[in-house]
Coordinates of C-alpha atoms (C1' of nucleotides) in Angstrom, one line a residue:
Chain A
M21 CA -8.9 11.2 57.0
S22 CA -7.7 14.3 55.2
D23 CA -9.7 17.4 54.7
P24 CA -11.6 16.9 51.4
R25 CA -11.3 20.6 50.6
V26 CA -7.6 20.4 50.4
I27 CA -6.2 19.3 47.0
S28 CA -3.8 16.4 47.7
L29 CA -0.4 16.9 46.3
E30 CA 0.0 13.2 46.3
K31 CA -2.6 12.9 43.6
I32 CA -0.5 15.1 41.3
K33 CA 2.7 13.3 42.0
V34 CA 1.4 9.8 41.4
A35 CA 4.4 7.8 40.2
C36 CA 4.3 5.3 37.3
Q37 CA 4.2 2.5 39.8
N38 CA 0.8 3.4 41.1
C39 CA -0.6 4.9 37.9
S40 CA -3.8 3.3 36.8
L41 CA -2.8 3.9 33.2
A42 CA 0.4 1.8 33.4
S43 CA -1.1 -0.9 31.3
F44 CA -1.6 1.4 28.3
C45 CA 1.4 3.5 28.7
L46 CA 5.2 3.3 28.7
P47 CA 5.5 1.1 31.8
L48 CA 3.7 -1.8 30.1
G49 CA 5.9 -4.9 30.2
L50 CA 8.5 -3.4 32.5
K51 CA 9.7 -5.0 35.7
Q52 CA 9.1 -3.1 39.0
G53 CA 12.6 -1.9 39.3
D54 CA 12.7 -0.7 35.7
I55 CA 9.5 1.2 36.2
E56 CA 11.2 3.1 39.0
K57 CA 14.0 4.1 36.6
L58 CA 11.5 5.3 34.1
D59 CA 9.7 7.2 36.8
Q60 CA 12.8 9.2 37.6
I61 CA 12.9 10.9 34.2
V62 CA 9.2 11.6 34.0
K63 CA 8.1 15.1 34.9
R64 CA 4.6 15.5 36.2
S65 CA 3.1 18.9 35.6
R66 CA 0.5 21.2 37.2
P67 CA -3.0 20.9 35.6
I68 CA -3.4 22.3 32.2
Q69 CA -6.5 24.4 31.5
R70 CA -8.9 23.9 28.6
G71 CA -7.5 25.6 25.5
E72 CA -4.0 25.8 26.8
G73 CA -1.3 24.6 24.4
L74 CA 1.2 21.8 25.0
F75 CA 3.5 22.6 22.2
H76 CA 3.2 24.4 18.9
I77 CA 4.1 23.3 15.4
G78 CA 7.6 24.1 14.4
E79 CA 8.9 24.3 18.0
P80 CA 12.0 22.2 18.7
F81 CA 11.3 18.8 20.0
Q82 CA 12.4 18.0 23.5
N83 CA 9.7 15.9 25.2
I84 CA 7.1 13.4 24.5
Y85 CA 3.9 13.7 26.5
A86 CA 1.7 11.1 28.0
V87 CA -1.9 12.2 28.8
K88 CA -2.7 11.5 32.5
T89 CA -6.2 12.9 32.8
G90 CA -8.4 14.9 30.5
S91 CA -7.9 15.0 26.8
F92 CA -6.0 16.8 24.0
K93 CA -6.3 17.4 20.3
T94 CA -3.4 17.6 17.9
F95 CA -3.9 19.8 14.9
I96 CA -2.4 21.9 12.1
Q97 CA -3.4 25.5 11.4
T98 CA -4.4 26.1 7.8
E99 CA -3.6 29.4 6.2
D100 CA -7.2 30.4 5.9
G101 CA -7.4 30.5 9.7
G102 CA -9.0 27.1 10.0
E103 CA -7.6 24.0 11.7
Q104 CA -7.1 20.5 10.6
V105 CA -7.5 18.2 13.6
L106 CA -5.2 15.2 13.4
G107 CA -6.2 13.3 16.5
F108 CA -7.7 13.2 19.9
H109 CA -5.7 11.9 22.8
L110 CA -7.1 10.2 25.9
P111 CA -5.3 9.2 29.1
G112 CA -2.4 6.8 28.6
E113 CA -1.8 7.9 25.0
L114 CA 1.4 9.5 23.9
I115 CA 1.7 12.8 22.0
G116 CA 4.7 14.0 20.0
L117 CA 6.0 10.9 18.5
D118 CA 5.9 12.4 15.0
A119 CA 8.5 14.9 15.9
I120 CA 11.5 12.6 16.2
L121 CA 12.6 12.7 12.6
D122 CA 13.3 16.3 12.2
N123 CA 13.6 17.4 15.8
R124 CA 10.7 19.7 15.4
H125 CA 7.0 19.4 16.2
G126 CA 4.9 18.7 13.1
C127 CA 1.7 19.7 14.7
S128 CA 0.3 21.6 17.7
A129 CA -1.4 20.2 20.7
K130 CA -3.9 21.8 23.1
A131 CA -6.1 20.6 26.0
L132 CA -9.8 20.1 25.3
E133 CA -10.6 20.3 29.0
T134 CA -8.7 20.6 32.3
S135 CA -6.0 17.9 32.0
S136 CA -2.8 16.7 33.4
I137 CA 0.2 15.3 31.6
C138 CA 3.5 13.5 32.1
K139 CA 6.4 15.0 30.3
I140 CA 9.3 12.8 29.3
P141 CA 12.5 14.2 27.9
F142 CA 13.0 12.2 24.8
N143 CA 16.8 12.0 24.8
Q144 CA 16.8 10.6 28.3
L145 CA 14.1 8.2 27.3
E146 CA 16.3 7.0 24.4
V147 CA 19.3 6.5 26.7
L148 CA 17.2 4.6 29.2
S149 CA 15.7 2.4 26.5
T150 CA 19.0 1.2 25.3
Q151 CA 19.5 -0.1 28.9
L152 CA 16.0 -1.6 29.2
P153 CA 15.1 -3.8 26.3
S154 CA 11.5 -4.1 27.4
L155 CA 11.2 -0.3 27.5
Q156 CA 12.6 -0.1 24.0
H157 CA 10.1 -2.8 22.9
Q158 CA 7.2 -0.9 24.4
I159 CA 8.2 2.3 22.6
F160 CA 8.3 0.4 19.4
R161 CA 4.9 -1.0 20.2
L162 CA 3.4 2.4 20.9
M163 CA 4.9 3.9 17.8
S164 CA 3.7 1.0 15.7
N165 CA 0.3 1.5 17.2
E166 CA 0.4 5.2 16.2
I167 CA 1.2 4.1 12.6
S168 CA -1.6 1.6 12.4
K169 CA -4.0 4.0 14.0
D170 CA -3.2 6.5 11.2
T171 CA -3.6 3.9 8.4
N172 CA -7.0 3.0 9.8
M173 CA -7.9 6.7 9.7
L174 CA -6.8 6.7 6.0
M175 CA -9.3 3.9 5.3
L176 CA -12.0 5.8 7.1
L177 CA -11.4 9.0 5.1
G178 CA -10.6 7.2 1.9
N179 CA -13.8 5.3 1.3
R180 CA -16.5 5.8 3.9
S181 CA -19.7 7.9 3.9
A182 CA -20.3 10.6 6.4
D183 CA -22.5 8.5 8.7
E184 CA -20.1 5.6 8.7
R185 CA -17.3 8.0 9.7
L186 CA -19.3 9.4 12.6
A187 CA -20.4 6.0 13.8
T188 CA -16.8 4.7 13.7
F189 CA -15.6 7.8 15.6
L190 CA -18.2 7.3 18.3
L191 CA -17.4 3.6 18.7
S192 CA -13.7 4.3 18.8
L193 CA -14.2 6.8 21.7
S194 CA -16.6 4.4 23.4
R195 CA -14.1 1.6 23.3
R196 CA -11.1 3.6 24.4
L197 CA -13.1 5.0 27.3
A198 CA -14.3 1.6 28.3
Q199 CA -10.7 0.3 28.3
R200 CA -10.0 3.1 30.8
G201 CA -12.8 2.2 33.1
F202 CA -15.4 4.6 32.0
S203 CA -18.9 3.9 30.6
A204 CA -18.9 2.5 27.0
T205 CA -22.4 3.9 26.3
E206 CA -22.5 7.3 28.0
F207 CA -19.9 10.0 27.8
N208 CA -19.1 13.6 27.3
L209 CA -17.5 14.8 24.1
S210 CA -14.7 17.0 25.2
M211 CA -14.2 18.3 21.7
S212 CA -16.4 20.7 19.7
R213 CA -18.5 19.8 16.7
H214 CA -16.0 21.7 14.7
D215 CA -13.2 19.5 15.9
I216 CA -15.1 16.4 15.1
A217 CA -16.0 17.6 11.7
S218 CA -12.4 18.5 10.9
Y219 CA -11.1 15.2 12.2
L220 CA -13.6 13.3 10.1
G221 CA -13.1 15.4 7.0
L222 CA -16.7 16.7 7.1
A223 CA -18.5 20.1 7.4
V224 CA -19.8 21.1 10.9
E225 CA -23.3 21.2 9.5
T226 CA -23.0 17.6 8.3
V227 CA -21.9 16.4 11.7
S228 CA -24.8 18.3 13.3
R229 CA -27.3 16.9 10.9
L230 CA -25.9 13.4 11.4
F231 CA -26.3 13.6 15.2
T232 CA -30.0 14.6 14.9
R233 CA -30.7 12.0 12.3
M234 CA -29.0 9.3 14.3
Q235 CA -31.1 10.4 17.3
Q236 CA -34.3 10.2 15.2
D237 CA -33.3 6.7 14.1
G238 CA -32.9 5.7 17.7
L239 CA -29.2 5.0 17.4
L240 CA -28.2 7.4 20.1
K241 CA -29.3 10.2 22.3
V242 CA -27.4 13.4 22.2
D243 CA -27.7 16.5 24.4
R244 CA -25.1 19.1 23.7
K245 CA -21.8 17.4 24.7
F246 CA -23.4 14.4 26.3
V247 CA -23.9 11.3 24.2
R248 CA -25.6 8.1 25.1
L249 CA -25.2 5.2 22.6
L250 CA -28.5 3.3 22.4
D251 CA -28.1 0.8 19.6
M252 CA -24.6 -0.6 19.6
E253 CA -25.7 -3.3 17.2
R254 CA -26.6 -1.0 14.4
L255 CA -23.8 1.4 15.1
D256 CA -21.4 -1.5 14.8
A257 CA -23.1 -2.5 11.6
L258 CA -22.4 1.0 10.2
C259 CA -18.7 0.5 10.8
E260 CA -18.2 -3.0 9.9
K261 CA -20.2 -3.1 6.8
N262 CA -17.4 -1.9 4.6
P263 CA -13.9 -3.1 4.9
H264 CA -12.8 -6.7 5.2
C265 CA -10.3 -6.0 7.9
H266 CA -9.8 -9.5 9.3
G267 CA -11.1 -8.5 12.6
K268 CA -9.3 -5.2 12.7
Q269 CA -11.4 -2.3 13.8
L270 CA -11.0 1.1 12.2
L271 CA -9.6 3.7 14.5
P272 CA -7.5 3.0 17.6
Chain B
M4 CA 35.6 -9.0 -17.5
S5 CA 32.6 -11.2 -16.8
D6 CA 30.1 -12.6 -19.3
P7 CA 27.3 -10.0 -19.5
R8 CA 24.7 -12.8 -20.0
V9 CA 25.5 -14.2 -16.6
I10 CA 23.6 -12.5 -13.8
S11 CA 26.0 -11.5 -11.2
L12 CA 25.4 -12.9 -7.8
E13 CA 27.4 -10.0 -6.4
K14 CA 24.6 -7.6 -7.4
I15 CA 22.1 -9.5 -5.4
K16 CA 24.3 -9.7 -2.4
V17 CA 25.2 -6.0 -2.2
A18 CA 25.9 -5.4 1.4
C19 CA 24.6 -2.4 3.4
Q20 CA 28.1 -1.0 3.3
N21 CA 28.0 -0.5 -0.5
C22 CA 24.3 0.1 -0.9
S23 CA 23.4 3.4 -2.5
L24 CA 20.3 3.6 -0.3
A25 CA 22.2 3.6 3.0
S26 CA 21.5 7.3 3.4
F27 CA 17.7 6.8 3.6
C28 CA 17.6 3.4 5.2
L29 CA 18.5 1.8 8.5
P30 CA 22.3 2.3 8.2
L31 CA 22.0 6.1 8.3
G32 CA 24.0 7.4 11.2
L33 CA 25.8 4.2 11.9
K34 CA 29.6 3.8 12.1
Q35 CA 31.2 1.4 9.6
G36 CA 31.7 -1.4 12.1
D37 CA 28.1 -1.1 13.2
I38 CA 26.8 -1.3 9.6
E39 CA 28.6 -4.6 9.3
K40 CA 26.8 -5.9 12.4
L41 CA 23.5 -4.8 10.9
D42 CA 24.5 -6.4 7.6
Q43 CA 24.8 -9.8 9.2
I44 CA 21.2 -10.0 10.1
V45 CA 19.8 -8.7 6.8
K46 CA 18.6 -11.3 4.4
R47 CA 18.7 -10.4 0.7
S48 CA 16.2 -12.1 -1.5
R49 CA 15.8 -13.2 -5.0
P50 CA 13.9 -10.8 -7.3
I51 CA 10.2 -10.5 -6.7
Q52 CA 7.9 -10.5 -9.6
R53 CA 5.2 -7.9 -10.3
G54 CA 2.0 -8.8 -8.4
E55 CA 3.8 -11.1 -6.0
G56 CA 3.0 -10.7 -2.4
L57 CA 5.4 -9.9 0.4
F58 CA 3.1 -10.7 3.3
H59 CA -0.6 -10.9 3.8
I60 CA -2.8 -9.2 6.3
G61 CA -3.2 -11.2 9.4
E62 CA 0.0 -13.2 9.0
P63 CA 2.3 -13.4 12.0
F64 CA 4.9 -10.6 12.0
Q65 CA 8.5 -11.8 11.7
N66 CA 10.4 -9.4 9.5
I67 CA 10.4 -5.9 8.4
Y68 CA 11.3 -5.2 4.8
A69 CA 13.4 -2.5 3.1
V70 CA 12.8 -2.0 -0.5
K71 CA 16.0 -2.3 -2.5
T72 CA 14.8 -1.9 -6.1
G73 CA 11.4 -1.5 -7.7
S74 CA 8.3 -0.6 -5.7
F75 CA 5.5 -2.0 -3.6
K76 CA 2.1 -1.1 -2.5
T77 CA 0.5 -1.8 0.9
F78 CA -3.3 -2.3 1.0
I79 CA -6.2 -3.8 2.7
Q80 CA -8.8 -5.9 1.0
T81 CA -12.4 -4.6 1.4
E82 CA -15.2 -7.1 1.6
D83 CA -16.7 -6.0 -1.6
G84 CA -13.6 -7.3 -3.4
G85 CA -12.0 -3.9 -3.7
E86 CA -8.7 -2.7 -2.3
Q87 CA -7.9 0.3 -0.2
V88 CA -4.3 1.3 -1.0
L89 CA -2.5 2.6 2.1
G90 CA 0.9 3.5 0.6
F91 CA 3.5 3.1 -2.1
H92 CA 7.0 2.2 -1.2
L93 CA 10.1 3.2 -3.0
P94 CA 13.7 2.0 -2.6
G95 CA 15.1 2.7 0.9
E96 CA 11.7 2.7 2.5
L97 CA 10.6 0.2 5.2
I98 CA 7.5 -1.9 5.1
G99 CA 5.8 -3.6 8.0
L100 CA 6.4 -1.2 10.9
D101 CA 2.7 -1.2 11.7
A102 CA 2.7 -4.8 12.7
I103 CA 4.8 -4.6 15.9
L104 CA 2.0 -3.9 18.3
D105 CA 0.0 -7.0 17.8
N106 CA 2.6 -9.2 16.2
R107 CA 0.5 -9.6 13.1
H108 CA 0.5 -7.7 9.8
G109 CA -2.2 -5.1 9.6
C110 CA -2.1 -4.9 5.8
S111 CA -0.9 -6.8 2.8
A112 CA 2.0 -5.8 0.5
K113 CA 2.7 -6.7 -3.1
A114 CA 5.2 -5.7 -5.7
L115 CA 4.2 -3.2 -8.4
E116 CA 7.0 -4.3 -10.7
T117 CA 9.9 -6.6 -10.6
S118 CA 11.6 -5.7 -7.3
S119 CA 14.1 -6.8 -4.7
I120 CA 14.1 -6.3 -1.0
C121 CA 16.1 -6.8 2.2
K122 CA 14.4 -8.8 4.9
I123 CA 15.2 -8.1 8.5
P124 CA 14.1 -10.3 11.3
F125 CA 12.6 -7.9 13.7
N126 CA 13.5 -9.6 17.0
Q127 CA 17.2 -9.7 15.9
L128 CA 17.0 -6.1 14.9
E129 CA 15.5 -5.2 18.3
V130 CA 18.4 -7.0 20.1
L131 CA 21.0 -5.4 17.9
S132 CA 19.5 -1.9 18.5
T133 CA 19.8 -2.2 22.3
Q134 CA 23.5 -2.6 21.6
L135 CA 23.8 0.1 19.0
P136 CA 22.2 3.4 20.2
S137 CA 22.5 5.0 16.8
L138 CA 20.6 2.1 15.2
Q139 CA 17.9 2.5 17.8
H140 CA 17.8 6.2 17.1
Q141 CA 17.5 5.6 13.4
I142 CA 14.6 3.1 13.9
F143 CA 12.8 5.7 16.0
R144 CA 13.4 8.3 13.2
L145 CA 12.1 6.0 10.5
M146 CA 9.0 5.1 12.6
S147 CA 8.4 8.7 13.4
N148 CA 8.7 9.5 9.7
E149 CA 6.1 6.9 9.1
I150 CA 3.8 8.6 11.5
S151 CA 4.2 12.1 10.1
K152 CA 3.8 10.7 6.6
D153 CA 0.4 9.4 7.6
T154 CA -0.7 12.5 9.3
N155 CA 0.1 14.4 6.2
M156 CA -2.0 12.0 4.3
L157 CA -4.8 12.7 6.7
M158 CA -4.6 16.4 5.8
L159 CA -4.6 15.5 2.2
L160 CA -7.7 13.4 2.4
G161 CA -9.4 15.6 5.0
N162 CA -9.6 18.9 3.2
R163 CA -8.2 18.9 -0.3
S164 CA -9.9 18.8 -3.7
A165 CA -9.3 16.1 -6.3
D166 CA -6.8 18.0 -8.3
E167 CA -4.9 19.2 -5.3
R168 CA -4.6 15.5 -4.2
L169 CA -3.3 14.4 -7.6
A170 CA -0.8 17.2 -7.8
T171 CA 0.4 16.5 -4.3
F172 CA 0.8 12.9 -5.1
L173 CA 2.8 13.5 -8.3
L174 CA 5.1 16.0 -6.6
S175 CA 5.7 13.6 -3.7
L176 CA 6.7 10.9 -6.2
S177 CA 8.9 13.3 -8.0
R178 CA 10.7 14.4 -4.9
R179 CA 11.2 10.9 -3.6
L180 CA 12.5 9.8 -7.0
A181 CA 14.9 12.8 -7.3
Q182 CA 16.3 12.0 -3.8
R183 CA 17.1 8.6 -5.2
G184 CA 18.9 9.9 -8.2
F185 CA 16.2 9.6 -10.8
S186 CA 14.6 12.4 -12.8
A187 CA 12.3 14.7 -10.9
T188 CA 10.3 15.5 -14.0
E189 CA 10.0 12.3 -16.0
F190 CA 9.1 8.9 -14.6
N191 CA 7.0 5.8 -14.9
L192 CA 4.1 5.2 -12.6
S193 CA 4.5 1.7 -11.5
M194 CA 1.0 1.6 -10.0
S195 CA -2.3 1.5 -11.9
R196 CA -4.9 4.3 -12.1
H197 CA -7.0 2.2 -9.8
D198 CA -4.2 2.1 -7.2
I199 CA -3.7 5.9 -7.4
A200 CA -7.5 6.5 -7.1
S201 CA -7.8 4.3 -4.1
Y202 CA -4.8 5.9 -2.4
L203 CA -6.1 9.4 -3.0
G204 CA -9.7 8.5 -2.0
L205 CA -11.0 9.2 -5.5
A206 CA -12.8 7.2 -8.3
V207 CA -10.7 5.9 -11.2
E208 CA -12.7 7.9 -13.6
T209 CA -11.8 11.1 -11.7
V210 CA -8.1 10.3 -11.8
S211 CA -8.3 9.6 -15.5
R212 CA -10.1 12.9 -16.1
L213 CA -7.7 14.8 -14.0
F214 CA -4.7 13.5 -16.0
T215 CA -6.3 14.6 -19.3
R216 CA -7.4 18.0 -17.9
M217 CA -3.9 18.6 -16.5
Q218 CA -2.4 17.7 -19.8
Q219 CA -4.8 20.1 -21.6
D220 CA -3.8 22.8 -19.1
G221 CA -0.1 22.2 -19.9
L222 CA 0.7 21.1 -16.4
L223 CA 2.1 17.7 -17.5
K224 CA 2.3 15.2 -20.3
V225 CA 1.0 11.7 -19.7
D226 CA 1.2 8.7 -21.9
R227 CA -0.1 5.6 -20.2
K228 CA 2.4 4.9 -17.4
F229 CA 4.8 7.6 -18.4
V230 CA 4.5 11.1 -16.9
R231 CA 6.5 14.2 -17.6
L232 CA 5.9 17.1 -15.3
L233 CA 6.0 20.3 -17.4
D234 CA 5.0 23.2 -15.1
M235 CA 6.3 22.5 -11.6
E236 CA 5.5 26.1 -10.6
R237 CA 1.8 25.6 -11.0
L238 CA 1.8 22.1 -9.7
D239 CA 3.5 23.4 -6.6
A240 CA 0.9 26.1 -6.3
L241 CA -1.8 23.5 -6.3
C242 CA -0.3 21.8 -3.3
E243 CA 0.8 24.7 -1.3
K244 CA -2.2 26.9 -1.7
N245 CA -4.1 25.3 1.2
P246 CA -2.5 24.4 4.4
H247 CA -0.2 26.6 6.4
C248 CA 2.2 23.9 7.3
H249 CA 5.2 26.0 8.3
G250 CA 7.3 24.8 5.5
K251 CA 6.1 21.2 5.8
Q252 CA 5.2 19.5 2.6
L253 CA 2.3 17.1 2.4
L254 CA 3.2 13.5 1.8
P255 CA 6.6 12.0 2.5
Chain C
dG29 C1' -31.8 39.0 35.0
dA30 C1' -30.9 41.3 30.7
dC31 C1' -27.4 41.5 27.2
dC32 C1' -23.9 39.6 24.4
dG33 C1' -21.3 36.2 21.9
dC34 C1' -20.3 31.9 20.5
dA35 C1' -21.4 27.1 19.5
dC36 C1' -24.8 24.6 17.5
dT37 C1' -28.9 23.5 14.6
dT38 C1' -31.8 23.8 10.7
dG39 C1' -33.2 25.0 6.0
dA40 C1' -32.3 25.9 1.0
dT41 C1' -29.3 25.6 -2.8
dC42 C1' -25.4 24.1 -5.5
dC43 C1' -21.6 21.5 -7.4
dA44 C1' -17.5 18.3 -7.2
dG45 C1' -17.0 14.1 -7.8
dG46 C1' -19.3 9.5 -7.7
dT47 C1' -21.8 6.1 -10.5
dC48 C1' -23.3 3.9 -14.6
dA49 C1' -22.5 2.8 -19.3
dA50 C1' -20.2 2.7 -23.6
dT51 C1' -15.9 2.5 -26.0
dA52 C1' -10.8 2.5 -26.7
dT53 C1' -6.4 0.7 -25.8
dT54 C1' -3.0 -2.4 -24.2
dA55 C1' -1.2 -6.8 -22.3
dC56 C1' -1.1 -11.6 -22.7
dG57 C1' -1.8 -16.3 -23.7
dT58 C1' -2.3 -19.7 -27.6
Chain D
dA13 C1' -1.5 -12.9 -35.7
dC14 C1' -5.7 -13.4 -33.2
dG15 C1' -9.0 -13.4 -29.3
dT16 C1' -9.8 -12.4 -24.7
dA17 C1' -9.4 -10.0 -20.6
dA18 C1' -7.7 -6.3 -18.1
dT19 C1' -7.0 -1.3 -17.9
dA20 C1' -7.9 3.3 -19.2
dT21 C1' -10.6 7.0 -21.3
dT22 C1' -14.8 9.5 -22.2
dG23 C1' -19.6 10.9 -21.8
dA24 C1' -24.1 11.5 -19.4
dC25 C1' -26.3 11.8 -15.3
dC26 C1' -27.1 12.0 -10.2
dT27 C1' -26.3 12.6 -5.4
dG28 C1' -23.9 13.3 -0.9
dG29 C1' -22.3 16.5 1.4
dA30 C1' -20.4 21.5 1.0
dT31 C1' -21.7 26.1 1.2
dC32 C1' -24.5 29.9 2.3
dA33 C1' -27.8 32.0 5.3
dA34 C1' -30.9 32.3 9.1
dG35 C1' -32.3 31.0 13.4
dT36 C1' -31.8 29.0 18.4
dG37 C1' -30.2 28.2 22.8
dC38 C1' -26.6 28.2 26.2
dG39 C1' -22.9 30.2 29.2
dG40 C1' -20.7 34.0 30.8
dT41 C1' -20.6 38.9 32.4
dC42 C1' -21.9 43.0 34.7

DNA sequence: GACCGCACTTGATCCAGGTCAATATTACGT
DNA sequence: ACGTAATATTGACCTGGATCAAGTGCGGTC
């Protein structure tokens, strides 16, 4: 119908009503009419290039962000010039929830690839959520999820070996991608080895060695950014062998 | 006036209005009348003995808890019989916020000493907070605080040495106790060495050795559970030397 | 297509902190 | 007061993963 060379503005302006991520994101649990009200305060932005920042630590807090496409990392700069990566954010996940308390961002966020985002002015969201109990409930749920995600991460960093950490990380990505309709066994890592290492509390060299060793062991195949998980069984075993989490999985 | 041998029921039934913790806890920012409404859904409990559990991982989520006196730890049992400690909770801090998402507790909580708590049915709190915007706001703030607390912990576990971790932990305790009107330099550790080690991702032996080494270095004095911080300067230096957090301090 | 720069890999070495084992100290029940 | 169990300290040793130091290969530029 339309010329495929022309970028459709419709695609950028997808409303919450039609968004495929609605079932992970703020609209979950809302009635049709309520989604429309939410939709009116959401600002959809032009694409964000790889490496471009979303907000910087210390900046005043105005908006929370929902990833629409692509991926982001949140991080804190260390004084020696390094970065501590705090999290990776896939479509449907919210960024900025840690800033409510002191009205200032507690970390920085930047795009790992060309991405797009929905921007939601938090004070408007707060007002709206007093009017829509199910919206309030969903915000509570998402914040609660953020908290349990972090505590899982604590478990990971607190008492797991390097290979267990990497396996857990890969399976977490796999699961989140699968939820969003992508392949659970083949995907591209949008983040660098450095980012992965920092996130998992390891050295880059260790991550690199682990990838090659896991490949030798037939657990996976890795080529640059591209990963194919071959033996989910044994990868799972690496993750589950430790904590007795009553069916909980580590990492979101 | 009253017989001192008789335990005053008044003391147990302190209402939010008179509670000294109101400035950390849910009532912060509420008008007098609104505090009274909050007060009506809060259930105050009999004292809880050391070692007694508050809730157990996997149990259905009904209430959130605010520590009134004493202290608690939250933790997850590992299958080898050990525990991973997720956090310590002082008066005015909330427990259970991670359970909202899947309506089940994601960790267990138990008292570290004889303690008392306020129990708040979460669904009633949710209803009330749609009516009281400032209550909703305070819940958002407290949850946000929980998130940034955890991300700070990630930084700590991700890239800090053992002595930096212990120093950070001690100063965090010190600051939180001072906020609550206790001494910043002298206090009792209600948790065991084991708990501290688990929380900081270290071995018990390491924690023990660190205490003695820090004592030799004149940083502090430790006798069993009792700690006196002697050289705040150098303890601070141990914490701040690493991350460039724009004035943020690690740990709550 | 040749040069450059950066991300990644691989190898060699080292050490912080874990593990194992032997006391020491305290808390607690009888 | 005593015995037992839990908790904490101390010492000796070992190892996982950090650090240091070369390579290697890919993507971008002119």
